[in-house]
Amino acid sequence: MDKKIFRLLTLGIMLTIFWFSNQDANVSDTQSGFFAMLLPFLPVWVIRKIAHMTLYAILAFCAACSQIKPSFKKVLLFCACYACTDEFHQLFIPGRSGEIRDVCIDCLGACIGFLLFTGIKKNREITVILKSYYR
């Protein structure tokens, strides 16, 4: 895919994260409750942390795909900075709080997203090499 598309996807994920963070505690609890009904074997707090990790994994993956020479440090720094501003933003939303723990969970998700990117990239490189070898 074109790098420009991944830049737009990165922006879209950032806006999605902002939108979720901008919801007050009642709306956030309702959304978590919906997923808790789908996954009754998981506590709500686990579902929330999985959501954090998933969104930041997607953010890191799209950010890495949007760069010409992606590096782990740049992608992680970008995601960590956005996670910090996101948690700061939540301090101003009724019933919400900014948590350092959530920034750490977001960064873990970003690491997973970058590892996924790296794995896919390596797999593509191996596939290209094998295709050229077996021609």
Short mmCIF file of C-alpha atoms in Angstrom, two decimals:
data_model
loop_
_atom_site.label_atom_id
_atom_site.label_comp_id
_atom_site.label_asym_id
_atom_site.label_seq_id
_atom_site.Cartn_x
_atom_site.Cartn_y
_atom_site.Cartn_z
CA MET A 1 0.00 0.00 0.00
CA ASP A 2 1.03 3.57 -0.52
CA LYS A 3 2.68 5.39 2.39
CA LYS A 4 0.10 8.19 2.08
CA ILE A 5 -2.72 5.76 2.83
CA PHE A 6 -0.95 4.62 5.99
CA ARG A 7 -0.45 8.25 7.02
CA LEU A 8 -4.21 8.75 6.70
CA LEU A 9 -4.84 5.54 8.64
CA THR A 10 -2.43 6.73 11.34
CA LEU A 11 -4.35 9.99 11.61
CA GLY A 12 -7.63 8.06 11.67
CA ILE A 13 -6.45 5.89 14.57
CA MET A 14 -5.25 8.98 16.43
CA LEU A 15 -8.68 10.57 15.97
CA THR A 16 -10.36 7.36 17.11
CA ILE A 17 -8.24 7.29 20.27
CA PHE A 18 -9.06 10.95 20.90
CA TRP A 19 -12.77 10.26 20.37
CA PHE A 20 -12.77 7.39 22.89
CA SER A 21 -10.78 9.47 25.38
CA ASN A 22 -13.12 12.42 25.00
CA GLN A 23 -16.12 10.43 26.27
CA ASP A 24 -17.12 10.88 29.88
CA ALA A 25 -16.98 8.01 32.35
CA ASN A 26 -20.65 7.01 31.88
CA VAL A 27 -20.31 6.55 28.11
CA SER A 28 -16.99 4.76 28.53
CA ASP A 29 -18.51 2.40 31.12
CA THR A 30 -21.41 1.61 28.78
CA GLN A 31 -19.02 0.70 25.96
CA SER A 32 -16.93 -1.46 28.28
CA GLY A 33 -20.12 -3.11 29.54
CA PHE A 34 -21.08 -4.05 25.99
CA PHE A 35 -17.76 -5.83 25.44
CA ALA A 36 -18.03 -7.40 28.90
CA MET A 37 -21.28 -9.05 27.75
CA LEU A 38 -19.46 -10.43 24.69
CA LEU A 39 -16.52 -11.64 26.79
CA PRO A 40 -18.10 -12.56 30.16
CA PHE A 41 -15.03 -14.56 31.23
CA LEU A 42 -12.89 -11.38 31.34
CA PRO A 43 -13.13 -8.64 33.96
CA VAL A 44 -14.04 -5.20 32.59
CA TRP A 45 -10.65 -3.73 33.54
CA VAL A 46 -8.91 -6.40 31.43
CA ILE A 47 -11.14 -5.56 28.47
CA ARG A 48 -10.22 -1.89 28.85
CA LYS A 49 -6.50 -2.65 28.92
CA ILE A 50 -6.80 -4.93 25.88
CA ALA A 51 -8.53 -2.04 24.08
CA HIS A 52 -5.62 0.26 24.98
CA MET A 53 -3.07 -2.24 23.70
CA THR A 54 -4.99 -2.98 20.52
CA LEU A 55 -5.48 0.65 19.50
CA TYR A 56 -1.83 1.48 20.11
CA ALA A 57 -0.68 -1.68 18.31
CA ILE A 58 -2.69 -0.54 15.28
CA LEU A 59 -1.30 2.99 15.65
CA ALA A 60 2.30 1.73 15.74
CA PHE A 61 1.73 -0.62 12.80
CA CYS A 62 0.24 2.17 10.65
CA ALA A 63 2.94 4.64 11.74
CA ALA A 64 5.67 2.15 10.80
CA CYS A 65 4.04 1.46 7.42
CA SER A 66 3.84 5.19 6.71
CA GLN A 67 7.61 5.72 7.03
CA ILE A 68 10.25 5.16 4.38
CA LYS A 69 12.75 3.77 6.91
CA PRO A 70 10.77 2.89 10.02
CA SER A 71 12.71 2.50 13.23
CA PHE A 72 11.51 1.03 16.49
CA LYS A 73 12.73 4.06 18.46
CA LYS A 74 10.87 6.59 16.29
CA VAL A 75 7.63 4.63 16.27
CA LEU A 76 7.74 3.95 20.01
CA LEU A 77 8.58 7.58 20.79
CA PHE A 78 5.71 8.76 18.59
CA CYS A 79 3.23 6.39 20.26
CA ALA A 80 4.52 7.17 23.77
CA CYS A 81 4.16 10.92 23.18
CA TYR A 82 0.64 10.45 21.86
CA ALA A 83 -0.23 8.19 24.83
CA CYS A 84 1.03 10.89 27.25
CA THR A 85 -1.02 13.62 25.57
CA ASP A 86 -4.03 11.29 25.52
CA GLU A 87 -3.80 10.61 29.25
CA PHE A 88 -3.29 14.33 29.93
CA HIS A 89 -6.40 15.07 27.86
CA GLN A 90 -8.41 12.63 29.99
CA LEU A 91 -7.68 14.71 33.09
CA PHE A 92 -10.18 17.25 31.75
CA ILE A 93 -12.98 14.77 30.98
CA PRO A 94 -15.64 14.24 33.69
CA GLY A 95 -15.10 11.00 35.59
CA ARG A 96 -11.90 10.12 33.71
CA SER A 97 -8.30 10.20 34.90
CA GLY A 98 -4.87 10.14 33.34
CA GLU A 99 -2.85 7.11 34.35
CA ILE A 100 0.88 6.46 33.91
CA ARG A 101 0.00 2.75 33.95
CA ASP A 102 -2.13 3.28 30.82
CA VAL A 103 0.78 4.98 29.06
CA CYS A 104 2.89 1.89 29.82
CA ILE A 105 0.14 -0.40 28.49
CA ASP A 106 -0.17 1.78 25.38
CA CYS A 107 3.60 1.51 24.84
CA LEU A 108 3.42 -2.26 25.21
CA GLY A 109 0.70 -2.28 22.53
CA ALA A 110 2.93 -0.11 20.32
CA CYS A 111 5.78 -2.61 20.74
CA ILE A 112 3.46 -5.42 19.69
CA GLY A 113 2.31 -3.42 16.66
CA PHE A 114 5.89 -2.75 15.59
CA LEU A 115 6.81 -6.42 16.06
CA LEU A 116 3.85 -7.36 13.88
CA PHE A 117 5.04 -4.89 11.25
CA THR A 118 8.56 -6.32 11.39
CA GLY A 119 7.28 -9.89 11.11
CA ILE A 120 5.15 -9.10 8.07
CA LYS A 121 8.01 -7.19 6.45
CA LYS A 122 10.45 -10.08 7.01
CA ASN A 123 7.91 -12.59 5.69
CA ARG A 124 7.44 -10.51 2.52
CA GLU A 125 11.20 -10.28 2.01
CA ILE A 126 11.56 -14.05 2.40
CA THR A 127 8.69 -14.63 -0.02
CA VAL A 128 10.30 -12.37 -2.64
CA ILE A 129 13.65 -14.15 -2.25
CA LEU A 130 12.04 -17.58 -2.55
CA LYS A 131 10.01 -16.57 -5.60
CA SER A 132 13.12 -15.26 -7.36
CA TYR A 133 15.08 -18.41 -6.41
CA TYR A 134 12.47 -20.84 -7.72
CA ARG A 135 11.91 -19.17 -11.11
#
